[in-house]
Amino acid sequence: MRNYSVTEFIGFLNAALNEAVFPDGVAIEGEIAEYRVSQGKWIWFLLKDNDSVLPCFGTVWKLKQPIEDGLQVRIYGQPKVHERSGKFSVVVDRVEPVGEGALKRAYELLRKTLEQEGLFDPIRKRPLPKFPRRIGLVASRESAAYSDFLRILGNRWSDVEVNSVHVQVQGKDAIGDIISALSFFSAHPELADVLVLTRGGGSLEDLQAFNSEEVTRAVFSSKIPIVVGVGHERDETLADFAADVRASTPSNAAEIVVPDRIEIRAAIESLRHRLVGRMEQTINDRLTGMDRSVRVMERGIMSSISSFRHRQRDLADAFSLFVDRVAGSVRDLSRLEAGLFTASDLFLTRLSGRLLNGSRLLESFNPKSVLRRGYAIARYQGQPIKDAAAVAIGGRLDVELHQGQVGARVEEIIKSKNQ
């Protein structure tokens, strides 16, 4: 028989327990009792059933799941005899609620804790891009949720790049897979304008990964706006609350992240009709104003002609009186009469020229006439452009030509030298 020191014997027991008897650790189910935290670091509690009690020990940085007395759980850890006290306990690495009631209670405890920390605050939620070019998809590629999301996405807006990361959505690897996928996209923001984390519905036990503190914090910490869509509309997970936008189903997630191309086309067509109608109304208003101006000018011209004719008649009367009074000056009178008619013809000729020039000037003010000569009307945001400073690089211009319109985009702005 070999003799051992106390330290040697306890070391032998621990080696035997952890290397020979329980090399993969132990998983034990029971009810939490006498739960306490010491010095803000050490966690102690008893795990019991109807017949036995098992002391358990852990640390606050490992056991982040909220725990309380009476909670039915499954613990994972290693059995150990402590050298200083000689007492036996299980060093716990992880705690999972067991059963629907325990899962609901654990869910409520964790939800309350995270809500108090501000993880679900609506103020911090970010808007999603209206027209994403790249979508990061975190889902199980073997699931119906994955297929449903891609099908709805393709039906609504096919011109988008989808970069997906396959993950387990339930089971022991689910939490690690999801956290790694979200960390990957946060480290490579060029791969996604928006993230979608999705899975099908299930029981509380099936949805444990999406209700875990680790995944919820990873969703909250995502550097890219994120949508979480889980199962059916009745399913609500903590990851949903931490996301920027919650989708009721995987299909609804697709509806949220991209617009419907049919609706966009209808909106563009409606906008086009309104724009054309407004342009036609503007042109009609201008033409009506020009018509009024022409009528005013015509009245002025006719008034001038009438006045001239009155003056001409007055001159003729005076001329006749002059002839009667100066009968002996026939030769001079004939010369004067010829000069008067010559002056009147010249006046009418000049007046006709002015009328013709005025008519041509009016025609030059007609926008359609200007367009026929090769000019164009450029509009930015529906308004005619008078100053290069009124537009922005990358802005869209609507250019009206004599026949048709073209769309253009501003690539460079060159201001005049006096600006």
Coordinates of N, CA and C in Angstrom, one line a residue, residues 244-378:
D244 N -31.7 45.9 -35.0 CA -32.2 47.2 -35.5 C -33.6 47.1 -36.0
V245 N -33.9 46.0 -36.6 CA -35.3 45.7 -37.1 C -35.7 44.3 -36.8
R246 N -36.9 44.0 -36.3 CA -37.3 42.7 -36.1 C -38.3 42.3 -37.2
A247 N -38.0 41.1 -37.8 CA -38.9 40.6 -38.9 C -39.7 39.4 -38.3
S248 N -40.9 39.3 -38.6 CA -41.8 38.3 -38.0 C -41.5 36.9 -38.6
T249 N -40.9 36.8 -39.8 CA -40.6 35.5 -40.4 C -39.4 35.7 -41.3
P250 N -38.8 34.6 -41.8 CA -37.7 34.8 -42.7 C -38.2 35.5 -44.0
S251 N -39.4 35.2 -44.5 CA -39.9 35.8 -45.7 C -40.1 37.3 -45.4
N252 N -40.6 37.7 -44.3 CA -40.8 39.1 -43.9 C -39.4 39.8 -43.9
A253 N -38.4 39.1 -43.4 CA -37.1 39.7 -43.4 C -36.6 40.1 -44.8
A254 N -36.9 39.3 -45.8 CA -36.6 39.6 -47.2 C -37.4 40.8 -47.7
E255 N -38.7 40.9 -47.2 CA -39.6 42.0 -47.6 C -39.1 43.3 -47.0
I256 N -38.4 43.2 -45.8 CA -38.0 44.4 -45.1 C -36.7 45.0 -45.8
V257 N -35.8 44.1 -46.1 CA -34.4 44.6 -46.5 C -34.4 45.1 -47.9
V258 N -35.3 44.7 -48.8 CA -35.3 45.2 -50.2 C -36.6 45.7 -50.6
P259 N -36.7 46.7 -51.5 CA -38.0 47.1 -52.0 C -38.6 46.2 -53.0
D260 N -39.8 46.4 -53.3 CA -40.5 45.6 -54.4 C -40.3 46.3 -55.7
R261 N -39.7 45.6 -56.7 CA -39.4 46.3 -57.9 C -40.7 46.8 -58.6
I262 N -41.8 46.0 -58.5 CA -43.0 46.4 -59.1 C -43.6 47.7 -58.5
E263 N -43.5 47.8 -57.2 CA -43.9 49.1 -56.5 C -43.0 50.2 -56.9
I264 N -41.7 50.0 -57.1 CA -40.8 51.0 -57.5 C -41.1 51.5 -58.9
R265 N -41.3 50.5 -59.8 CA -41.7 50.9 -61.2 C -42.9 51.8 -61.2
A266 N -43.9 51.4 -60.4 CA -45.2 52.1 -60.3 C -45.0 53.5 -59.8
A267 N -44.1 53.6 -58.8 CA -43.8 54.9 -58.2 C -43.1 55.8 -59.2
I268 N -42.2 55.2 -60.0 CA -41.4 56.0 -61.0 C -42.4 56.5 -62.1
E269 N -43.3 55.6 -62.5 CA -44.2 55.9 -63.6 C -45.1 57.1 -63.1
S270 N -45.6 57.0 -61.8 CA -46.4 58.0 -61.3 C -45.7 59.3 -61.2
L271 N -44.4 59.3 -60.8 CA -43.6 60.5 -60.8 C -43.4 61.1 -62.2
R272 N -43.2 60.2 -63.2 CA -43.0 60.7 -64.5 C -44.3 61.4 -65.0
H273 N -45.4 60.8 -64.7 CA -46.7 61.5 -65.2 C -46.9 62.8 -64.5
R274 N -46.5 62.9 -63.2 CA -46.7 64.2 -62.5 C -45.7 65.2 -63.1
L275 N -44.5 64.7 -63.4 CA -43.5 65.7 -63.9 C -43.9 66.2 -65.3
V276 N -44.4 65.3 -66.1 CA -44.8 65.7 -67.5 C -46.0 66.7 -67.4
G277 N -46.9 66.3 -66.5 CA -48.1 67.2 -66.3 C -47.7 68.6 -65.8
R278 N -46.7 68.6 -64.9 CA -46.2 69.9 -64.4 C -45.5 70.7 -65.5
M279 N -44.7 70.0 -66.3 CA -44.0 70.7 -67.4 C -45.0 71.2 -68.4
E280 N -46.0 70.4 -68.7 CA -47.0 70.9 -69.7 C -47.8 72.1 -69.1
Q281 N -48.1 72.1 -67.8 CA -48.8 73.2 -67.2 C -47.9 74.4 -67.2
T282 N -46.6 74.3 -66.9 CA -45.7 75.4 -66.9 C -45.6 76.0 -68.3
I283 N -45.5 75.2 -69.4 CA -45.4 75.7 -70.7 C -46.7 76.4 -71.1
N284 N -47.8 75.8 -70.8 CA -49.1 76.4 -71.1 C -49.2 77.8 -70.4
D285 N -48.8 77.8 -69.2 CA -48.9 79.1 -68.5 C -48.0 80.1 -69.1
R286 N -46.8 79.7 -69.6 CA -45.9 80.7 -70.3 C -46.5 81.1 -71.6
L287 N -47.1 80.2 -72.3 CA -47.7 80.5 -73.6 C -48.9 81.5 -73.4
T288 N -49.7 81.2 -72.4 CA -50.8 82.1 -72.1 C -50.3 83.5 -71.8
G289 N -49.2 83.6 -71.0 CA -48.7 84.9 -70.7 C -48.1 85.6 -71.9
M290 N -47.5 84.9 -72.8 CA -47.0 85.4 -74.0 C -48.1 85.9 -74.9
D291 N -49.2 85.1 -75.0 CA -50.4 85.5 -75.8 C -50.9 86.9 -75.3
R292 N -51.0 87.0 -74.0 CA -51.5 88.3 -73.4 C -50.6 89.4 -73.8
S293 N -49.3 89.2 -73.8 CA -48.3 90.2 -74.1 C -48.5 90.6 -75.6
V294 N -48.7 89.6 -76.4 CA -48.8 89.9 -77.9 C -50.1 90.7 -78.1
R295 N -51.2 90.4 -77.4 CA -52.4 91.1 -77.6 C -52.2 92.6 -77.1
V296 N -51.5 92.7 -76.0 CA -51.3 94.1 -75.5 C -50.5 94.9 -76.6
M297 N -49.4 94.2 -77.2 CA -48.6 94.9 -78.2 C -49.4 95.2 -79.4
E298 N -50.3 94.3 -79.8 CA -51.1 94.5 -81.0 C -52.0 95.7 -80.8
R299 N -52.6 95.8 -79.6 CA -53.5 97.0 -79.3 C -52.7 98.2 -79.3
G300 N -51.5 98.2 -78.8 CA -50.6 99.4 -78.9 C -50.3 99.8 -80.3
I301 N -50.0 98.8 -81.1 CA -49.6 99.1 -82.5 C -50.8 99.7 -83.3
M302 N -52.0 99.0 -83.1 CA -53.2 99.5 -83.8 C -53.5 100.9 -83.3
S303 N -53.3 101.2 -82.0 CA -53.6 102.5 -81.5 C -52.6 103.5 -82.2
S304 N -51.4 103.1 -82.4 CA -50.4 104.0 -83.0 C -50.8 104.3 -84.4
I305 N -51.2 103.2 -85.1 CA -51.6 103.4 -86.5 C -52.9 104.3 -86.7
S306 N -53.8 104.1 -85.8 CA -55.0 104.9 -85.8 C -54.7 106.4 -85.5
S307 N -53.8 106.6 -84.6 CA -53.4 107.9 -84.2 C -52.7 108.6 -85.4
F308 N -51.8 107.8 -86.1 CA -51.1 108.3 -87.3 C -52.1 108.7 -88.4
R309 N -53.1 107.8 -88.5 CA -54.1 108.1 -89.6 C -54.9 109.4 -89.3
H310 N -55.2 109.6 -88.0 CA -55.9 110.8 -87.6 C -54.9 112.0 -87.9
R311 N -53.7 111.9 -87.6 CA -52.8 112.9 -87.8 C -52.6 113.2 -89.4
Q312 N -52.6 112.1 -90.1 CA -52.5 112.2 -91.6 C -53.7 113.0 -92.1
R313 N -54.9 112.6 -91.6 CA -56.1 113.3 -92.1 C -56.0 114.8 -91.7
D314 N -55.5 115.1 -90.5 CA -55.4 116.5 -90.1 C -54.4 117.2 -91.0
L315 N -53.3 116.5 -91.3 CA -52.4 117.1 -92.2 C -53.0 117.4 -93.6
A316 N -53.8 116.4 -94.1 CA -54.4 116.6 -95.4 C -55.4 117.8 -95.4
D317 N -56.1 118.0 -94.2 CA -57.0 119.1 -94.1 C -56.2 120.4 -94.1
A318 N -55.2 120.4 -93.4 CA -54.3 121.6 -93.3 C -53.7 121.9 -94.6
F319 N -53.4 120.8 -95.4 CA -52.8 121.0 -96.7 C -53.8 121.6 -97.7
S320 N -55.0 121.1 -97.6 CA -56.0 121.7 -98.5 C -56.3 123.2 -98.2
L321 N -56.3 123.5 -96.8 CA -56.4 124.9 -96.5 C -55.3 125.8 -97.0
F322 N -54.1 125.1 -96.9 CA -52.9 125.8 -97.3 C -53.0 126.1 -98.8
V323 N -53.5 125.0 -99.6 CA -53.6 125.2 -101.0 C -54.6 126.3 -101.3
D324 N -55.7 126.4 -100.6 CA -56.7 127.4 -100.9 C -56.1 128.8 -100.6
R325 N -55.3 128.9 -99.5 CA -54.8 130.2 -99.1 C -53.6 130.6 -100.0
V326 N -52.8 129.5 -100.4 CA -51.6 129.9 -101.2 C -51.8 129.2 -102.6
A327 N -52.7 129.7 -103.3 CA -53.0 129.2 -104.7 C -51.8 129.4 -105.6
G328 N -51.1 130.4 -105.3 CA -50.0 130.8 -106.3 C -48.8 129.9 -106.1
S329 N -48.8 129.1 -105.0 CA -47.5 128.3 -104.7 C -47.7 126.9 -105.1
V330 N -48.3 126.6 -106.3 CA -48.6 125.2 -106.7 C -47.3 124.4 -106.7
R331 N -46.3 124.9 -107.3 CA -45.1 124.1 -107.4 C -44.5 123.7 -106.0
D332 N -44.5 124.7 -105.1 CA -43.9 124.3 -103.8 C -44.9 123.4 -103.0
L333 N -46.2 123.6 -103.3 CA -47.1 122.7 -102.6 C -47.0 121.2 -103.1
S334 N -46.8 121.1 -104.4 CA -46.6 119.7 -105.0 C -45.4 119.1 -104.4
R335 N -44.3 119.9 -104.3 CA -43.1 119.3 -103.7 C -43.3 118.9 -102.2
L336 N -44.0 119.8 -101.5 CA -44.3 119.4 -100.1 C -45.1 118.2 -99.9
E337 N -46.2 118.1 -100.8 CA -47.0 116.9 -100.8 C -46.3 115.6 -101.1
A338 N -45.4 115.7 -102.1 CA -44.5 114.5 -102.4 C -43.6 114.2 -101.2
G339 N -43.1 115.2 -100.5 CA -42.2 114.9 -99.4 C -43.0 114.3 -98.2
L340 N -44.2 114.8 -98.0 CA -45.0 114.2 -96.9 C -45.3 112.7 -97.2
F341 N -45.7 112.4 -98.4 CA -46.0 111.0 -98.7 C -44.8 110.1 -98.6
T342 N -43.7 110.7 -99.1 CA -42.4 109.9 -98.9 C -42.1 109.6 -97.5
A343 N -42.3 110.7 -96.6 CA -42.0 110.5 -95.2 C -42.9 109.5 -94.5
S344 N -44.2 109.6 -95.0 CA -45.2 108.6 -94.4 C -44.8 107.2 -94.8
D345 N -44.4 107.0 -96.1 CA -44.1 105.6 -96.6 C -42.9 105.1 -95.8
L346 N -41.9 106.0 -95.6 CA -40.7 105.6 -94.8 C -41.1 105.3 -93.4
F347 N -41.9 106.0 -92.8 CA -42.4 105.8 -91.4 C -43.1 104.4 -91.3
L348 N -44.0 104.2 -92.3 CA -44.7 102.9 -92.3 C -43.7 101.7 -92.5
T349 N -42.7 101.9 -93.4 CA -41.7 100.9 -93.7 C -41.0 100.6 -92.4
R350 N -40.5 101.6 -91.7 CA -39.7 101.4 -90.5 C -40.6 100.8 -89.4
L351 N -41.9 101.3 -89.3 CA -42.8 100.7 -88.3 C -43.0 99.2 -88.6
S352 N -43.2 98.9 -89.9 CA -43.4 97.4 -90.3 C -42.2 96.6 -89.9
G353 N -41.0 97.2 -90.1 CA -39.7 96.5 -89.7 C -39.7 96.3 -88.2
R354 N -40.1 97.3 -87.5 CA -40.1 97.1 -86.0 C -41.1 96.0 -85.6
L355 N -42.2 96.0 -86.3 CA -43.2 94.9 -85.9 C -42.7 93.6 -86.3
L356 N -42.0 93.5 -87.4 CA -41.4 92.2 -87.8 C -40.3 91.7 -86.8
N357 N -39.5 92.7 -86.4 CA -38.5 92.4 -85.4 C -39.1 91.9 -84.1
G358 N -40.2 92.7 -83.7 CA -40.8 92.3 -82.4 C -41.4 90.9 -82.5
S359 N -42.0 90.6 -83.7 CA -42.6 89.2 -83.9 C -41.5 88.1 -83.8
R360 N -40.3 88.4 -84.4 CA -39.2 87.5 -84.3 C -38.7 87.3 -82.9
L361 N -38.6 88.5 -82.2 CA -38.2 88.4 -80.8 C -39.1 87.6 -79.9
L362 N -40.4 87.8 -80.1 CA -41.4 86.9 -79.4 C -41.2 85.5 -79.7
E363 N -41.0 85.2 -81.0 CA -40.7 83.8 -81.4 C -39.5 83.2 -80.8
S364 N -38.4 84.0 -80.6 CA -37.2 83.5 -80.0 C -37.4 83.2 -78.5
F365 N -38.4 83.9 -77.9 CA -38.7 83.6 -76.4 C -39.4 82.3 -76.2
N366 N -40.0 81.8 -77.3 CA -40.7 80.5 -77.2 C -39.7 79.4 -76.9
P367 N -39.9 78.6 -75.7 CA -38.9 77.6 -75.4 C -38.8 76.5 -76.5
K368 N -39.9 76.2 -77.2 CA -39.9 75.2 -78.2 C -39.0 75.7 -79.4
S369 N -39.1 77.0 -79.7 CA -38.2 77.5 -80.8 C -36.8 77.4 -80.4
V370 N -36.4 77.7 -79.1 CA -35.0 77.6 -78.7 C -34.6 76.1 -78.8
L371 N -35.4 75.2 -78.5 CA -35.0 73.8 -78.5 C -34.8 73.3 -80.0
R372 N -35.6 73.9 -80.9 CA -35.4 73.5 -82.3 C -34.0 73.9 -82.9
R373 N -33.4 74.9 -82.3 CA -32.1 75.4 -82.7 C -31.0 74.6 -82.1
G374 N -31.3 73.5 -81.4 CA -30.2 72.7 -80.9 C -29.9 72.9 -79.4
Y375 N -30.7 73.9 -78.8 CA -30.5 74.1 -77.3 C -31.3 73.1 -76.5
A376 N -31.0 73.0 -75.2 CA -31.7 72.1 -74.3 C -32.0 72.8 -73.0
I377 N -33.0 72.2 -72.3 CA -33.4 72.8 -71.0 C -33.0 71.7 -70.0
A378 N -32.1 72.1 -69.1 CA -31.6 71.1 -68.0 C -32.3 71.5 -66.7

